[in-house]
PDB file of C-alpha atoms in Angstrom:
ATOM      1  CA  ALA A 459    -363.868-107.194  74.648  1.00 49.00           C
ATOM      2  CA  PRO A 460    -363.252-108.842  71.230  1.00 55.00           C
ATOM      3  CA  HIS A 461    -363.439-105.450  69.496  1.00 56.00           C
ATOM      4  CA  SER A 462    -360.808-103.910  71.798  1.00 57.00           C
ATOM      5  CA  GLN A 463    -358.451-106.799  70.993  1.00 60.00           C
ATOM      6  CA  MET A 464    -358.766-106.104  67.253  1.00 65.00           C
ATOM      7  CA  ILE A 465    -357.615-102.466  67.435  1.00 67.00           C
ATOM      8  CA  PRO A 466    -353.930-103.192  68.239  1.00 72.00           C
ATOM      9  CA  ASP A 467    -353.928-105.815  65.494  1.00 78.00           C
ATOM     10  CA  VAL A 468    -355.137-103.212  62.996  1.00 81.00           C
ATOM     11  CA  TYR A 469    -352.334-100.820  63.976  1.00 77.00           C
ATOM     12  CA  ASP A 470    -349.787-103.616  63.684  1.00 81.00           C
ATOM     13  CA  ASP A 471    -351.090-104.493  60.223  1.00 84.00           C
ATOM     14  CA  ILE A 472    -350.868-100.852  59.128  1.00 82.00           C
ATOM     15  CA  LEU A 473    -347.290-100.512  60.394  1.00 79.00           C
ATOM     16  CA  ARG A 474    -346.306-103.724  58.641  1.00 84.00           C
ATOM     17  CA  HIS A 475    -347.837-102.446  55.398  1.00 85.00           C
ATOM     18  CA  VAL A 476    -346.412 -98.907  55.565  1.00 81.00           C
ATOM     19  CA  GLY A 477    -343.138 -99.830  57.203  1.00 80.00           C
ATOM     20  CA  PHE A 478    -341.427 -98.143  60.104  1.00 79.00           C
ATOM     21  CA  SER A 479    -338.943 -95.477  59.102  1.00 85.00           C
ATOM     22  CA  LEU A 480    -337.524 -92.153  60.150  1.00 88.00           C
ATOM     23  CA  ARG A 481    -340.305 -90.478  58.189  1.00 86.00           C
ATOM     24  CA  ILE A 482    -342.966 -92.259  60.272  1.00 83.00           C
ATOM     25  CA  VAL A 483    -341.167 -91.192  63.465  1.00 86.00           C
ATOM     26  CA  ALA A 484    -341.109 -87.578  62.194  1.00 89.00           C
ATOM     27  CA  ILE A 485    -344.829 -87.685  61.386  1.00 86.00           C
ATOM     28  CA  ILE A 486    -345.650 -89.076  64.838  1.00 85.00           C
ATOM     29  CA  PHE A 487    -343.431 -86.432  66.453  1.00 90.00           C
ATOM     30  CA  CYS A 488    -345.076 -83.584  64.515  1.00 88.00           C
ATOM     31  CA  ALA A 489    -348.557 -84.872  65.326  1.00 86.00           C
ATOM     32  CA  SER A 490    -347.625 -85.123  69.005  1.00 89.00           C
ATOM     33  CA  VAL A 491    -346.244 -81.575  69.097  1.00 89.00           C
ATOM     34  CA  SER A 492    -349.391 -80.304  67.378  1.00 82.00           C
ATOM     35  CA  LEU A 493    -351.597 -82.069  69.900  1.00 84.00           C
ATOM     36  CA  MET A 494    -349.544 -80.684  72.795  1.00 89.00           C
ATOM     37  CA  SER A 495    -349.765 -77.175  71.339  1.00 83.00           C
ATOM     38  CA  ASP A 496    -353.523 -77.399  70.980  1.00 79.00           C
ATOM     39  CA  THR A 497    -353.883 -78.748  74.511  1.00 84.00           C
ATOM     40  CA  LEU A 498    -351.628 -76.016  75.888  1.00 85.00           C
ATOM     41  CA  GLY A 499    -353.802 -73.362  74.263  1.00 78.00           C
ATOM     42  CA  ILE A 500    -356.887 -74.794  75.920  1.00 81.00           C
ATOM     43  CA  MET A 501    -355.118 -75.037  79.290  1.00 84.00           C
ATOM     44  CA  CYS A 502    -353.927 -71.440  79.084  1.00 84.00           C
ATOM     45  CA  ILE A 503    -357.522 -70.293  78.846  1.00 81.00           C
ATOM     46  CA  SER A 504    -358.277 -71.710  82.275  1.00 78.00           C
ATOM     47  CA  PHE A 505    -355.346 -69.774  83.765  1.00 83.00           C
ATOM     48  CA  ALA A 506    -356.081 -66.509  81.944  1.00 85.00           C
ATOM     49  CA  LYS A 507    -359.850 -66.623  82.441  1.00 84.00           C
ATOM     50  CA  ASP A 508    -359.850 -65.213  85.971  1.00 85.00           C
ATOM     51  CA  GLY A 509    -357.553 -62.287  85.143  1.00 87.00           C
ATOM     52  CA  VAL A 510    -359.492 -61.398  82.008  1.00 87.00           C
ATOM     53  CA  SER A 511    -362.794 -61.660  83.882  1.00 89.00           C
ATOM     54  CA  GLN A 512    -361.583 -59.287  86.589  1.00 91.00           C
ATOM     55  CA  TYR A 513    -360.108 -56.847  84.070  1.00 93.00           C
ATOM     56  CA  LEU A 514    -363.286 -56.750  81.967  1.00 91.00           C
ATOM     57  CA  HIS A 515    -365.653 -57.063  84.978  1.00 93.00           C
ATOM     58  CA  LEU A 516    -367.398 -60.091  83.489  1.00 91.00           C
ATOM     59  CA  THR A 517    -370.176 -61.990  85.216  1.00 92.00           C
ATOM     60  CA  ARG A 518    -370.048 -65.786  85.440  1.00 90.00           C
ATOM     61  CA  GLN A 519    -372.540 -66.029  82.598  1.00 93.00           C
ATOM     62  CA  GLU A 520    -370.406 -63.774  80.388  1.00 91.00           C
ATOM     63  CA  GLU A 521    -367.329 -65.872  81.255  1.00 88.00           C
ATOM     64  CA  SER A 522    -369.173 -69.011  80.219  1.00 87.00           C
ATOM     65  CA  THR A 523    -370.370 -67.394  77.003  1.00 90.00           C
ATOM     66  CA  LEU A 524    -366.815 -66.311  76.180  1.00 86.00           C
ATOM     67  CA  ALA A 525    -365.465 -69.825  76.788  1.00 84.00           C
ATOM     68  CA  GLY A 526    -368.301 -71.322  74.748  1.00 88.00           C
ATOM     69  CA  ALA A 527    -367.597 -68.915  71.884  1.00 88.00           C
ATOM     70  CA  LEU A 528    -363.952 -69.989  71.912  1.00 84.00           C
ATOM     71  CA  PHE A 529    -364.809 -73.673  71.617  1.00 86.00           C
ATOM     72  CA  ALA A 530    -367.501 -72.975  69.023  1.00 91.00           C
ATOM     73  CA  GLY A 531    -364.885 -71.104  66.998  1.00 88.00           C
ATOM     74  CA  MET A 532    -362.504 -74.050  67.284  1.00 85.00           C
ATOM     75  CA  LEU A 533    -365.266 -76.401  66.119  1.00 91.00           C
ATOM     76  CA  ILE A 534    -366.265 -74.243  63.167  1.00 94.00           C
ATOM     77  CA  GLY A 535    -362.632 -73.624  62.239  1.00 88.00           C
ATOM     78  CA  GLY A 536    -361.801 -77.326  62.368  1.00 88.00           C
ATOM     79  CA  ILE A 537    -364.730 -78.233  60.167  1.00 93.00           C
ATOM     80  CA  THR A 538    -364.059 -75.370  57.741  1.00 92.00           C
ATOM     81  CA  TRP A 539    -360.307 -75.941  57.388  1.00 90.00           C
ATOM     82  CA  GLY A 540    -360.811 -79.717  57.204  1.00 90.00           C
ATOM     83  CA  ARG A 541    -363.345 -79.413  54.392  1.00 93.00           C
ATOM     84  CA  ALA A 542    -361.147 -76.891  52.578  1.00 93.00           C
ATOM     85  CA  ALA A 543    -358.213 -79.309  52.863  1.00 92.00           C
ATOM     86  CA  ASP A 544    -360.334 -82.113  51.420  1.00 92.00           C
ATOM     87  CA  ILE A 545    -361.236 -79.924  48.434  1.00 94.00           C
ATOM     88  CA  CYS A 546    -358.004 -77.993  47.783  1.00 92.00           C
ATOM     89  CA  GLY A 547    -355.356 -80.302  49.196  1.00 91.00           C
ATOM     90  CA  ARG A 548    -353.894 -80.543  52.667  1.00 88.00           C
ATOM     91  CA  ARG A 549    -350.503 -78.982  51.921  1.00 88.00           C
ATOM     92  CA  HIS A 550    -352.002 -75.883  50.296  1.00 90.00           C
ATOM     93  CA  ILE A 551    -354.518 -75.307  53.093  1.00 89.00           C
ATOM     94  CA  LEU A 552    -351.924 -75.992  55.797  1.00 83.00           C
ATOM     95  CA  LEU A 553    -349.641 -73.329  54.337  1.00 86.00           C
ATOM     96  CA  ILE A 554    -352.531 -70.832  54.160  1.00 88.00           C
ATOM     97  CA  SER A 555    -353.636 -71.519  57.741  1.00 81.00           C
ATOM     98  CA  LEU A 556    -350.067 -71.268  59.053  1.00 80.00           C
ATOM     99  CA  THR A 557    -349.634 -67.963  57.219  1.00 85.00           C
ATOM    100  CA  MET A 558    -352.852 -66.615  58.707  1.00 82.00           C
ATOM    101  CA  CYS A 559    -352.412 -67.946  62.231  1.00 70.00           C
ATOM    102  CA  GLY A 560    -348.700 -67.571  62.757  1.00 58.00           C
TER     103      GLY A 560
END
């Protein structure tokens, strides 16, 4: 319980240090929209899975493999783009990934 009480204090300290401005609100908004977009993409898979499975005549095992490949790709992509951003700079890599992915 003591550790869980410290977490809000840390966030308060960070906000006091950085300050609360319109820029912080914009960053939080953009991060929230990005998270919602990522979540929506994952949710859409569950809706599209049945139609795609019927169209391609997939077995349950093939459906599972396809879903696993999707999440493996997301994992590998996250690690790869994150490492590239650490090396080359976040802005540069963000612009490249947005150009490639729409």
